[in-house]
């Protein structure tokens, strides 16, 4: 009898330990992938910010021997150094190509490097040849595509992202950002130890229980009863603390929800930076062309009062356009304290004003249909716009891998019984059937590594539930997708 009990207990313990090991390995793998994706996203945001800091014409002028003065080079270097520090990366920098050589157009330095080398020595980095350029980096100048890599050079061992950008004259420059592999490994170690400690925690819970059962099987009836009483007391103590642990877990879930919201907000801030760059590209090009025209007229001695007047009017007009762009984006990110009644069409127009330049650059046509006029809803307008931005950005990203010239988005505004307030349709190929039931899960993304956080749709659905007492649903279409936003209008339930 004792032998049979021993075998059963041993097998049960073995199965439990195997389950714990499987759970720990799976948890480590999942968290490792999330951490790497978060690091790559951090690097990508750093490159987007760095190319905006340098300015629209900086890299175009860097292609010429004296196109950038050392004072401007040092100023950009200081700005990039401060930006890299705030972005949590080791270095941000950019490359150009001249006469077959890869040259530094700009770069940041750490505080230690500034103090050791000083500005005078750092001036020598201007147009410095990067003789450790990899074949993949050199290939990017002829075939621009984003590159994630781990590489070692004279400055250290890094995980890097390199992103190609195009200057106004069509020339390609590369913006990169680095984070030290030691920092990456440190984060991986944290994830590993978390999984290991979790496994030991669960082992620590079950092992005393099995040891107690083995002892009880060997002792007489009196000692067995004493051990049972002791374990019963332990279970009572454990149950007494269960409520506190449940409360702690609820608080952790709430904090994780807030973290997810902040991550989604940071992801959208990255989208904002990209949108501002697209919105400003045309007025900056107009100003640059007008300045060049006036310089030519001045050199020819043909500048007159009418030319000056027209130039001033153009500058004022373009500056107003850029100022309106900033005001639109400021209104989008400004937190709202109280709910209000707003028009759905106004929110859609505000989002389109931010994203229309991106759609135009990718050849995406957008049609807004008002099946019902003046549809109003009550809530936080900026949260509603965040959901619309998430849906449109996902559609825009889906078109990137689609070679069809017919790229179309249709937004339909409506109200009525069981009708979505807003639906967003695209013909970008649709979502594969095998993953449709997971698209609203947290941290699930169908995008390439480094291009998606996997929390956009999850947070959008959460916003519609909690802020608008509504729903966000997905419907597959032939060759495309439709997302439908349901909520109550200001006139009543729909």
Short mmCIF file of C-alpha atoms in Angstrom, two decimals, residues 265 269 272 276 323-335 354 382 385:
data_model
loop_
_atom_site.label_atom_id
_atom_site.label_comp_id
_atom_site.label_asym_id
_atom_site.label_seq_id
_atom_site.Cartn_x
_atom_site.Cartn_y
_atom_site.Cartn_z
CA UNK A 265 0.31 56.69 -26.20
CA UNK A 269 3.49 59.97 -30.28
CA UNK A 272 2.63 62.06 -34.49
CA UNK A 276 4.29 66.24 -38.58
CA UNK A 323 1.54 76.60 -37.16
CA UNK A 324 -1.95 75.20 -37.82
CA UNK A 325 -0.40 71.73 -38.13
CA UNK A 326 1.22 72.07 -34.70
CA UNK A 327 -2.05 73.35 -33.17
CA UNK A 328 -3.91 70.34 -34.58
CA UNK A 329 -1.40 67.91 -33.07
CA UNK A 330 -1.36 69.78 -29.73
CA UNK A 331 -5.15 69.47 -29.50
CA UNK A 332 -4.87 65.75 -30.21
CA UNK A 333 -2.42 65.01 -27.36
CA UNK A 334 -3.93 67.47 -24.84
CA UNK A 335 -5.65 65.50 -22.03
CA UNK A 354 -2.98 64.94 -39.44
CA UNK A 382 -9.21 62.82 -27.97
CA UNK A 385 -9.63 60.21 -32.18
#
